[in-house]
Short mmCIF file of C-alpha atoms in Angstrom, two decimals:
data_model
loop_
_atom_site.label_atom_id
_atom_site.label_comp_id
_atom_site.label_asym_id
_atom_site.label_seq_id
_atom_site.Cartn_x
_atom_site.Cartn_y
_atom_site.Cartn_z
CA UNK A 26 99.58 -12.13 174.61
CA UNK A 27 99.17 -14.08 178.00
CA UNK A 28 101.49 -16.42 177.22
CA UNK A 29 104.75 -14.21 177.16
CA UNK A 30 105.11 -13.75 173.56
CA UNK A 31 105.83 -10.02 171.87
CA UNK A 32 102.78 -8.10 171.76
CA UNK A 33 101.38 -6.55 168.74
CA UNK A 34 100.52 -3.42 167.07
CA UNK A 35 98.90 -1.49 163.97
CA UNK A 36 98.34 2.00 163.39
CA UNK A 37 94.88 3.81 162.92
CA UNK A 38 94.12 6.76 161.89
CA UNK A 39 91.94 8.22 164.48
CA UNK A 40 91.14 7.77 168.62
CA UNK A 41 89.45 5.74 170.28
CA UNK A 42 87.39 7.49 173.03
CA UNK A 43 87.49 5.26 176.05
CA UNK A 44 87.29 1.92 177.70
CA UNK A 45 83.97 1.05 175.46
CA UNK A 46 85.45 2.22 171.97
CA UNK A 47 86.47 -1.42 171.81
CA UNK A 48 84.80 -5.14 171.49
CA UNK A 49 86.60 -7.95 170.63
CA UNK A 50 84.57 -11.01 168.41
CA UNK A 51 86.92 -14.03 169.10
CA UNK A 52 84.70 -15.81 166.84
CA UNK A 53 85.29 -13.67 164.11
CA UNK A 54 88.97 -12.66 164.74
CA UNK A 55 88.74 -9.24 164.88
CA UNK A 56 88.92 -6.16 167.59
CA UNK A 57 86.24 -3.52 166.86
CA UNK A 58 87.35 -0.26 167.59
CA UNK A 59 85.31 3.57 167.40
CA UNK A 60 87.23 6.04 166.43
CA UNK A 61 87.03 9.76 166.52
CA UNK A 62 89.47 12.53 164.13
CA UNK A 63 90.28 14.53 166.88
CA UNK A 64 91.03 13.46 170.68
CA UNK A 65 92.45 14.75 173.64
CA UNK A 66 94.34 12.17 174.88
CA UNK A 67 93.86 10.22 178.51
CA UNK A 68 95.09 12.34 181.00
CA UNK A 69 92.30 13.54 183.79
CA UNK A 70 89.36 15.16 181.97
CA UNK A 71 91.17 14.86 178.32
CA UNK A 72 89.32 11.96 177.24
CA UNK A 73 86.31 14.16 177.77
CA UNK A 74 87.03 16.00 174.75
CA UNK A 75 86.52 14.53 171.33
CA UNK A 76 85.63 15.83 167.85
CA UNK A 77 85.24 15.27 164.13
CA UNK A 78 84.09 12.08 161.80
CA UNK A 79 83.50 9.06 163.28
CA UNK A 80 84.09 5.54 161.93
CA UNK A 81 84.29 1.72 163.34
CA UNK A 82 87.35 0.50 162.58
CA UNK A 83 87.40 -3.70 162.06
CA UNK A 84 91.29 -4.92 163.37
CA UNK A 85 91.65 -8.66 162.49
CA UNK A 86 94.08 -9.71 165.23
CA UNK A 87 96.25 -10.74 162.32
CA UNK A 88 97.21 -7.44 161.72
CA UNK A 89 98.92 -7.03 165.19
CA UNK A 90 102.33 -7.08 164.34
CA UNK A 91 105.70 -4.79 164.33
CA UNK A 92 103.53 -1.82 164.40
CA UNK A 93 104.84 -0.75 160.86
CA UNK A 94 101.78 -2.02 159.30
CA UNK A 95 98.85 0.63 158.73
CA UNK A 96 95.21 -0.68 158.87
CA UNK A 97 93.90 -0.57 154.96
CA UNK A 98 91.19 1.61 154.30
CA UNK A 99 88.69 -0.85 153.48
CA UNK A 100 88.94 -1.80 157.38
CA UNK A 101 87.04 1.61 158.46
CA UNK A 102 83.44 1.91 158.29
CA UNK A 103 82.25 6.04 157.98
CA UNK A 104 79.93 6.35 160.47
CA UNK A 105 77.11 9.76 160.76
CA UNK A 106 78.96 12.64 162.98
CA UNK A 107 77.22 13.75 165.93
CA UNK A 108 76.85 17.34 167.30
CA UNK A 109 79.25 18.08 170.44
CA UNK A 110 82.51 16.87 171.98
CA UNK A 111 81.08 15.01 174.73
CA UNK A 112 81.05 11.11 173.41
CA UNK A 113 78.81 8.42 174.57
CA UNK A 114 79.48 4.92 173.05
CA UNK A 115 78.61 1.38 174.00
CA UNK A 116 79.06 -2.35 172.30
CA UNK A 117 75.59 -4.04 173.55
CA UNK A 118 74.88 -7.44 171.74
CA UNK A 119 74.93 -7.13 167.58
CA UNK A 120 74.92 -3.38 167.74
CA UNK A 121 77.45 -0.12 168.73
CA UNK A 122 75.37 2.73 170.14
CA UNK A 123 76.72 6.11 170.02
CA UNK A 124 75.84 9.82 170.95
CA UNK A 125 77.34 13.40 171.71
CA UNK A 126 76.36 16.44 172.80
CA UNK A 127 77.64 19.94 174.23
CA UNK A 128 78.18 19.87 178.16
CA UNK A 129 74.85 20.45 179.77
CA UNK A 130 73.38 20.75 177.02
CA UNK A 131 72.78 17.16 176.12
CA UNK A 132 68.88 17.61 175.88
CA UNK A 133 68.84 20.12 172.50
CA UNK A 134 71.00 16.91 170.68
CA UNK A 135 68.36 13.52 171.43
CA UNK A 136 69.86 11.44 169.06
CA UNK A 137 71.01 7.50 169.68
CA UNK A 138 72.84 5.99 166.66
CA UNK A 139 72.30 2.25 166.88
CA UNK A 140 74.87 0.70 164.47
CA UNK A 141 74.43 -2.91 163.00
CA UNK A 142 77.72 -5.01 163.39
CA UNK A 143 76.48 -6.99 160.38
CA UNK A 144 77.07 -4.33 158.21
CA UNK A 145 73.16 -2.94 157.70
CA UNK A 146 72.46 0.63 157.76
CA UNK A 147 72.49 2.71 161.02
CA UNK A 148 69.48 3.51 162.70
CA UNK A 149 68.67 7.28 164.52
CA UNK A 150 66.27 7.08 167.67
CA UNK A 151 64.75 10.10 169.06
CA UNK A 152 64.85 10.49 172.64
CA UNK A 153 62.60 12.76 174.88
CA UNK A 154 66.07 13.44 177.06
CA UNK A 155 69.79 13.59 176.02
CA UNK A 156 72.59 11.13 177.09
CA UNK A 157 75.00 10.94 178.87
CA UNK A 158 75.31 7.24 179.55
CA UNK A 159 74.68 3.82 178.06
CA UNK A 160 74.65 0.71 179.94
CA UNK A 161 73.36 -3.05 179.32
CA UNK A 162 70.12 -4.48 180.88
CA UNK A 163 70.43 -8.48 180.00
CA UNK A 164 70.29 -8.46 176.18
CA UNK A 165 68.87 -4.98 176.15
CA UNK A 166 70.35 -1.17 176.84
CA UNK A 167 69.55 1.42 178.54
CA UNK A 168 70.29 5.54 177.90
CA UNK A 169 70.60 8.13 180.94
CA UNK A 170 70.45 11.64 180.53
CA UNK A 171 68.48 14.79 181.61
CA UNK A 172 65.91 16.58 179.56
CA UNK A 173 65.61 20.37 179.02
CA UNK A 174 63.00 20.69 182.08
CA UNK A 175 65.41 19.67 184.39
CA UNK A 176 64.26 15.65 184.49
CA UNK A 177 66.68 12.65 184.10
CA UNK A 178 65.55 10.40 181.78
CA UNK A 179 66.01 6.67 181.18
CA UNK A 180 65.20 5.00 177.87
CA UNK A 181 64.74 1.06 177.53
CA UNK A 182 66.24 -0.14 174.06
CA UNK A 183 65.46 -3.79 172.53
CA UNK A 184 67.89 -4.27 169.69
CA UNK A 185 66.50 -6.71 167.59
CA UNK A 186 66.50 -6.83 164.03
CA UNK A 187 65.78 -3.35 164.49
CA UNK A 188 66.42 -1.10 167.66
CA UNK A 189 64.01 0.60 169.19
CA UNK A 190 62.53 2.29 172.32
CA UNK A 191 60.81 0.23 174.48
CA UNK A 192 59.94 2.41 177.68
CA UNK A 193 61.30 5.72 178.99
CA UNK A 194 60.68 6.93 182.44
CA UNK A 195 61.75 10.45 184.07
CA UNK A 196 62.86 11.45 187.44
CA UNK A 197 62.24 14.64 187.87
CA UNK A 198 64.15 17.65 189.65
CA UNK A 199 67.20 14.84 189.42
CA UNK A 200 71.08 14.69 187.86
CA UNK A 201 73.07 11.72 187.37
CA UNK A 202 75.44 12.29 190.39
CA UNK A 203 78.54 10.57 189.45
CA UNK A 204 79.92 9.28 185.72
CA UNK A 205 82.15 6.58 186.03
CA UNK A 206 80.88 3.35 184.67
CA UNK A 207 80.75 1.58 187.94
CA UNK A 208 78.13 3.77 189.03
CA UNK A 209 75.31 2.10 187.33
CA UNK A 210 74.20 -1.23 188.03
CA UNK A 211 70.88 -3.79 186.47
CA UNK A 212 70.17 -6.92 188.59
CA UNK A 213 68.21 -9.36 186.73
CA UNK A 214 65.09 -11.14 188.45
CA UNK A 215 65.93 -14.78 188.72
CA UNK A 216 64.64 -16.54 185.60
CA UNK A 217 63.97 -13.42 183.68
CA UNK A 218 65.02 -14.65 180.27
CA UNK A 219 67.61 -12.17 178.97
CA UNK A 220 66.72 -9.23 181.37
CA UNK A 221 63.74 -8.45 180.75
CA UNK A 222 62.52 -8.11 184.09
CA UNK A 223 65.14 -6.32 187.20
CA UNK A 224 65.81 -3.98 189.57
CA UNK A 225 68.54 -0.93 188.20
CA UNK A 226 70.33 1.61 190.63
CA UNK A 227 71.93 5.32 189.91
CA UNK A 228 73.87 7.58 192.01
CA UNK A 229 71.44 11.02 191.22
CA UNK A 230 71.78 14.48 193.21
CA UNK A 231 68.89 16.83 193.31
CA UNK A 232 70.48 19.94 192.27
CA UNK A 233 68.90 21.84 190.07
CA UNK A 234 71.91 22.91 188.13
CA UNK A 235 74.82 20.95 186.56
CA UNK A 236 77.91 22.16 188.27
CA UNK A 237 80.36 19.63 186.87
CA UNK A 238 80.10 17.83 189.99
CA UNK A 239 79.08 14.57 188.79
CA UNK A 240 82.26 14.05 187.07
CA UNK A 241 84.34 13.90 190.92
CA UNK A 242 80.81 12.07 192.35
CA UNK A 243 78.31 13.85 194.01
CA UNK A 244 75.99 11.05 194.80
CA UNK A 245 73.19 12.83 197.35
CA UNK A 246 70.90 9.41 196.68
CA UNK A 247 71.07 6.07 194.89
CA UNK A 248 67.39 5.81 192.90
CA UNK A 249 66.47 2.76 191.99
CA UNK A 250 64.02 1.85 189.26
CA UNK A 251 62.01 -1.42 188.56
CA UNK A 252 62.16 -3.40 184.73
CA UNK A 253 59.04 -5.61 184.61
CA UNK A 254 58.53 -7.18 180.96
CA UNK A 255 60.45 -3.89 179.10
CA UNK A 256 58.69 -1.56 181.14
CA UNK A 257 60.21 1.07 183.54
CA UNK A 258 58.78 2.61 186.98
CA UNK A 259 60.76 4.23 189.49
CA UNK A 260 60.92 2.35 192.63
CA UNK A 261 62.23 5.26 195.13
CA UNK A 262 65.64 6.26 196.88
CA UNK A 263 67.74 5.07 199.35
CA UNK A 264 69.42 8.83 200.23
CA UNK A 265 72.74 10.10 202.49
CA UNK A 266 72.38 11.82 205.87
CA UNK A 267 73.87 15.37 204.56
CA UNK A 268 73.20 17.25 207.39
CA UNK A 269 76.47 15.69 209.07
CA UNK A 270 79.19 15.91 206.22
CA UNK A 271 82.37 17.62 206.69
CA UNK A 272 85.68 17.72 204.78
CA UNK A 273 87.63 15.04 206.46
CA UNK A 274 90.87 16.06 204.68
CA UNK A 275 90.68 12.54 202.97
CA UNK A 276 91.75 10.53 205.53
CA UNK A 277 90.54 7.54 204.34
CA UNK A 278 89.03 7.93 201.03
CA UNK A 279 88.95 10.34 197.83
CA UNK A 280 86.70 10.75 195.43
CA UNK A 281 88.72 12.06 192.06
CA UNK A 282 89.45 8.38 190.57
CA UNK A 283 87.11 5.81 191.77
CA UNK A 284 84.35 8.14 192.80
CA UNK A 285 82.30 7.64 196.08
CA UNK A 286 78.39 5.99 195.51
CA UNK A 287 77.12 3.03 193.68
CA UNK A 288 73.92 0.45 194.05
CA UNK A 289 75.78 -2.66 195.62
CA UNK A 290 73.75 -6.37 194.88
CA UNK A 291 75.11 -8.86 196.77
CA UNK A 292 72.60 -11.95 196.42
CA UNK A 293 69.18 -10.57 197.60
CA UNK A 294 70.45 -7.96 199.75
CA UNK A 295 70.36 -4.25 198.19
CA UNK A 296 73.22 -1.40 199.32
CA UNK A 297 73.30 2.02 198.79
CA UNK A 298 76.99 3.00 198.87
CA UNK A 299 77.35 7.44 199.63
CA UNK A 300 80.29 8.40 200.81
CA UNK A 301 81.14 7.06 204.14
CA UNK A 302 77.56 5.77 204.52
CA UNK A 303 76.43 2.42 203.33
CA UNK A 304 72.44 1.55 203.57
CA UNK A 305 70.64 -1.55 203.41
CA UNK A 306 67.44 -1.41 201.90
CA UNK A 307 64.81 -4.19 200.94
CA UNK A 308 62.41 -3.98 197.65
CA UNK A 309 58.73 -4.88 197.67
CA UNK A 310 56.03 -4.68 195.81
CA UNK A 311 57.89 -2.72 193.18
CA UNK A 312 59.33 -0.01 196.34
CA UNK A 313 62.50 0.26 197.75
CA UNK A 314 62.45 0.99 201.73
CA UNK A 315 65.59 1.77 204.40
CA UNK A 316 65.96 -1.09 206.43
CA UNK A 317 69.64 0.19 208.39
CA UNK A 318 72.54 2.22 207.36
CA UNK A 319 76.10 2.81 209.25
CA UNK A 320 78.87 5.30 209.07
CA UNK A 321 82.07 4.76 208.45
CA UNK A 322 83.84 8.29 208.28
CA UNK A 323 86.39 8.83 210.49
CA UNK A 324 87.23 11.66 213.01
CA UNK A 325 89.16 13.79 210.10
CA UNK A 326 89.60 17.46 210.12
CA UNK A 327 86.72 19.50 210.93
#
């Protein structure tokens, strides 16, 4: 609590698997929680690692006490167990949306569960790529992942009274270059009613072969791809001067926590943050196009 009073606790059986295993409903007085059997803990590349049953566990905030209490069984909803110990999960609007696979091999396990917070039964949608991310696009979500040929994928989902796939577009030859969350980003178009209509950006690098990279950034490009009425087209690539880069002995930045590329909107203005390089670019007529770019990597080792 904010005010200064003794926090709370309750034990669970199970582990949560990161930042979006949980969603709290003030309205309804509880903290939703996924849970896993088996995790790894959080220290660097543990949380990674998860296995086992899954279930959503409902915590009403009354039961946030001593930490002697032990949630009652009837508070854990058994949820279908993926294949793999790499975990996807995401709260978006009414529903939790969950997926796993086996490291780069996300493609051979397609599979989104969309599960109703009212309590309805869970819903499996087929994907032509796997995942390896969910985000939100207004009221909407979206799933990245590559595809067996080597594509990356991106699936539209409406999640209505049922969920569904709206639109999926592929880049091919293309990786997600860098994992952490604040990597992705969905502008709205002014007056688009609930996102239906925006501009998305993605760190992506254009090796052919996952390498593990992504997970420390390896943003060679941001792409950016247009939303107009549910529908998805790429709108091109605002990319990093390579041919320049040197180990600078992190003088004045690191990549390992807070990784190093992400789509910056800052009112109509569009960034492309790689590295030491930021570039402006402007979108029309559905393309993105370089309009300046500066450097700001300092002298270093080299």
């Amino acid at each position: 609590p904010l005010d200064g009073s003794r926090p709370g606790a309750v034990q669970v059986a199970g582990s949560p698997v990161d930042q979006f295993s949980f969603a709290e409903d003030a309205e309804d007085g509880v903290l939703r929680v996924v849970l896993r059997d088996v995790g790894d803990g959080e220290g660097m590349w543990a949380s990674e690692y998860s296995m086992g049953k899954i279930s959503l566990a409902t915590v009403p905030f009354a039961s946030f006490e001593s930490g002697a209490g032990i949630l009652v069984r009837g508070n854990y909803r058994e949820l279908p167990e993926p294949e793999g110990w790499r975990f996807q999960n995401r709260f978006v609007g009414d529903y939790l949306l969950y997926s796993a696979a086996e490291y780069a091999r996300e493609g051979e396990t397609p599979i989104v569960y969309a599960v109703p917070l009212d309590g309805s039964a869970v819903q499996q949608l087929s994907l032509t790529h796997g995942i390896t991310r969910f985000d939100r696009m207004g009221s909407d979500a979206i799933a990245v992942g590559p595809s067996s040929d080597g594509a990356l994928g991106f699936s539209a989902l409406s999640l209505g009274k049922r969920a569904k796939i709206e639109d999926t577009t592929m880049l091919a030859a293309a990786n997600e270059g860098e994992t952490r969350s604040q990597a992705f980003f969905f502008r709205p178009d002014a007056g688009s009613r609930d996102g239906l209509s925006g501009t998305l950006g993605l760190p992506i690098t254009r090796r052919t072969e996952r390498s593990g990279a992504e997970f420390l950034g390896s943003g060679s490009a941001i792409a950016f791809l247009r939303r107009e009425d549910r529908k998805l087209k790429p709108a091109g690539e605002l990319a990093a001067r390579t041919e320049n880069v040197r180990d600078d002995g992190c003088v004045a930045s690191c990549v390992d926590w807070y990784g190093n590329a992400r789509p910056i909107f800052m009112g109509d203005r569009i960034f492309a943050l790689m590295g030491y390089e930021i570039v402006e670019g402007s979108m029309s007529d559905g393309s993105i196009r370089e309009q300046r770019r500066i450097s700001f990597a300092p002298s270093g080792k080299r």
